[in-house]
Amino acid sequence: MSNETRPQVDMWTDGACKGNPGIGGWGTWMRSGGKEKEICGGEAHTTNNKMELQAVIEGLRLLKKPCDITLHIDSQYVMNGVTKWMKGWKRNGWKTGAKQPVKNKELWQELDAEVARHEITWVWVKGHAGDPGNERADALANKGVDITRAGL
């Protein structure tokens, strides 16, 4: 499929955790072709890094066909993991340069599979600095925390 025919998607993701580890939430807001979609969720016992990963995984998983995505993210952990570290982790059998197992390996592997379906431009944004999309994703992540807390 040529790039000209791929849907263009703007996506913002964020994770939140009340305690680390603690009750966590993730949120994703995306827009494409005049349409918008918000999703969120959470876990009762998790970490902020896991929620940051989950937000991206869930957003990408929602897309039914390959897309050109501009992904706005405030997590350098996730962005660097995909753009800088993952290739080496995979080459080393999901071990770090220090020969330690990669933390959150299963989530990284899920993310790797989702990323492979799309063309993604990664854009780091400073969290809680007024970026409207990031603020919306943060609100969704906190909604995920609240929904999870209410279900306990």
Short mmCIF file of C-alpha atoms in Angstrom, two decimals:
data_model
loop_
_atom_site.label_atom_id
_atom_site.label_comp_id
_atom_site.label_asym_id
_atom_site.label_seq_id
_atom_site.Cartn_x
_atom_site.Cartn_y
_atom_site.Cartn_z
CA MET A 1 0.00 0.00 0.00
CA SER A 2 1.51 3.34 -0.93
CA ASN A 3 1.85 6.07 1.66
CA GLU A 4 -0.57 8.29 -0.25
CA THR A 5 -3.44 5.91 0.44
CA ARG A 6 -2.70 5.27 4.11
CA PRO A 7 -4.92 7.04 6.61
CA GLN A 8 -3.16 9.88 8.44
CA VAL A 9 -3.60 9.64 12.22
CA ASP A 10 -2.57 12.00 15.00
CA MET A 11 -2.31 10.16 18.32
CA TRP A 12 -1.55 11.28 21.87
CA THR A 13 -0.91 8.75 24.64
CA ASP A 14 -0.25 8.93 28.36
CA GLY A 15 -0.01 6.74 31.42
CA ALA A 16 -0.68 7.52 35.07
CA CYS A 17 -0.03 5.71 38.32
CA LYS A 18 -1.13 6.57 41.86
CA GLY A 19 1.83 5.10 43.67
CA ASN A 20 4.53 3.42 41.62
CA PRO A 21 3.63 0.60 41.77
CA GLY A 22 -0.01 1.34 42.43
CA ILE A 23 -3.35 1.82 40.72
CA GLY A 24 -2.65 2.83 37.14
CA GLY A 25 -4.42 4.13 34.10
CA TRP A 26 -3.67 4.75 30.45
CA GLY A 27 -5.29 7.05 27.94
CA THR A 28 -5.16 7.53 24.19
CA TRP A 29 -6.74 10.25 22.07
CA MET A 30 -6.55 10.11 18.31
CA ARG A 31 -7.98 11.93 15.34
CA SER A 32 -8.06 11.21 11.65
CA GLY A 33 -10.10 12.58 8.77
CA GLY A 34 -12.27 14.75 10.97
CA LYS A 35 -13.06 11.90 13.39
CA GLU A 36 -11.87 11.54 16.97
CA LYS A 37 -11.58 8.58 19.32
CA GLU A 38 -10.82 8.42 23.04
CA ILE A 39 -9.98 5.22 24.91
CA CYS A 40 -8.77 4.52 28.42
CA GLY A 41 -8.28 1.70 30.87
CA GLY A 42 -6.25 0.71 33.87
CA GLU A 43 -4.89 -1.92 36.21
CA ALA A 44 -5.12 -2.33 39.97
CA HIS A 45 -1.41 -3.02 40.56
CA THR A 46 0.98 -1.68 37.96
CA THR A 47 3.70 0.87 37.20
CA ASN A 48 3.74 4.13 35.31
CA ASN A 49 6.03 2.65 32.64
CA LYS A 50 3.61 -0.22 32.02
CA MET A 51 0.73 2.23 31.62
CA GLU A 52 2.74 4.38 29.20
CA LEU A 53 3.40 1.27 27.10
CA GLN A 54 -0.22 0.09 27.31
CA ALA A 55 -1.53 3.45 26.08
CA VAL A 56 0.47 3.17 22.86
CA ILE A 57 -0.33 -0.53 22.37
CA GLU A 58 -4.07 0.03 22.78
CA GLY A 59 -4.10 3.02 20.44
CA LEU A 60 -2.23 1.18 17.70
CA ARG A 61 -4.29 -1.98 18.21
CA LEU A 62 -7.47 -0.01 17.51
CA LEU A 63 -6.33 0.86 13.97
CA LYS A 64 -7.71 -1.73 11.57
CA LYS A 65 -5.29 -1.08 8.70
CA PRO A 66 -1.77 0.32 8.27
CA CYS A 67 -1.62 4.06 8.90
CA ASP A 68 0.81 6.97 8.83
CA ILE A 69 0.81 8.06 12.46
CA THR A 70 2.20 11.08 14.22
CA LEU A 71 2.45 9.81 17.78
CA HIS A 72 2.79 12.49 20.45
CA ILE A 73 4.16 11.07 23.69
CA ASP A 74 5.61 12.41 26.93
CA SER A 75 7.36 9.14 27.84
CA GLN A 76 11.00 9.12 26.81
CA TYR A 77 11.08 5.53 28.15
CA VAL A 78 8.63 4.36 25.46
CA MET A 79 9.92 6.58 22.68
CA ASN A 80 13.58 5.68 23.25
CA GLY A 81 12.67 2.04 23.74
CA VAL A 82 11.12 1.85 20.29
CA THR A 83 13.43 4.19 18.39
CA LYS A 84 16.79 3.44 20.04
CA TRP A 85 16.88 0.34 22.26
CA MET A 86 14.48 -2.27 20.90
CA LYS A 87 16.61 -3.34 17.93
CA GLY A 88 19.46 -4.26 20.29
CA TRP A 89 17.14 -5.96 22.78
CA LYS A 90 15.74 -8.16 20.03
CA ARG A 91 19.22 -8.96 18.73
CA ASN A 92 20.29 -9.90 22.28
CA GLY A 93 17.29 -12.14 22.98
CA TRP A 94 15.38 -9.42 24.89
CA LYS A 95 18.32 -8.67 27.16
CA THR A 96 19.77 -5.25 27.90
CA GLY A 97 23.34 -4.22 27.10
CA ALA A 98 24.15 -5.31 30.68
CA LYS A 99 22.78 -8.80 29.85
CA GLN A 100 19.75 -8.32 32.13
CA PRO A 101 16.22 -9.28 31.03
CA VAL A 102 14.33 -6.32 29.54
CA LYS A 103 11.71 -5.10 32.03
CA ASN A 104 8.15 -5.31 30.71
CA LYS A 105 9.34 -7.63 27.92
CA GLU A 106 5.83 -8.90 27.08
CA LEU A 107 4.52 -5.35 26.62
CA TRP A 108 7.54 -4.41 24.51
CA GLN A 109 6.91 -7.44 22.31
CA GLU A 110 3.24 -6.48 21.90
CA LEU A 111 4.27 -2.93 21.05
CA ASP A 112 6.86 -4.19 18.56
CA ALA A 113 4.17 -6.16 16.70
CA GLU A 114 1.83 -3.16 16.58
CA VAL A 115 4.54 -0.70 15.51
CA ALA A 116 5.53 -2.98 12.62
CA ARG A 117 2.09 -2.47 11.01
CA HIS A 118 2.41 1.30 10.68
CA GLU A 119 4.66 4.18 9.69
CA ILE A 120 5.14 6.18 12.87
CA THR A 121 6.69 9.59 13.43
CA TRP A 122 7.49 9.86 17.14
CA VAL A 123 7.10 13.34 18.64
CA TRP A 124 8.14 13.88 22.25
CA VAL A 125 6.12 16.47 24.15
CA LYS A 126 6.80 17.74 27.64
CA GLY A 127 4.14 16.42 29.99
CA HIS A 128 1.92 18.86 31.90
CA ALA A 129 3.20 21.75 29.81
CA GLY A 130 0.01 22.81 28.08
CA ASP A 131 0.06 20.64 24.94
CA PRO A 132 -3.71 20.19 24.37
CA GLY A 133 -3.42 16.64 23.06
CA ASN A 134 -1.14 15.59 25.91
CA GLU A 135 -3.46 17.18 28.47
CA ARG A 136 -6.38 15.26 26.98
CA ALA A 137 -4.45 11.96 27.03
CA ASP A 138 -3.43 12.68 30.64
CA ALA A 139 -7.08 13.28 31.60
CA LEU A 140 -8.01 9.96 29.95
CA ALA A 141 -5.21 8.15 31.83
CA ASN A 142 -6.50 9.58 35.10
CA LYS A 143 -10.03 8.53 34.12
CA GLY A 144 -8.60 5.02 33.67
CA VAL A 145 -7.24 5.20 37.23
CA ASP A 146 -10.64 6.33 38.55
CA ILE A 147 -12.51 3.57 36.69
CA THR A 148 -10.07 0.96 38.00
CA ARG A 149 -10.27 2.31 41.56
CA ALA A 150 -14.09 2.26 41.41
CA GLY A 151 -14.01 -1.38 40.30
CA LEU A 152 -11.90 -2.54 43.25
#
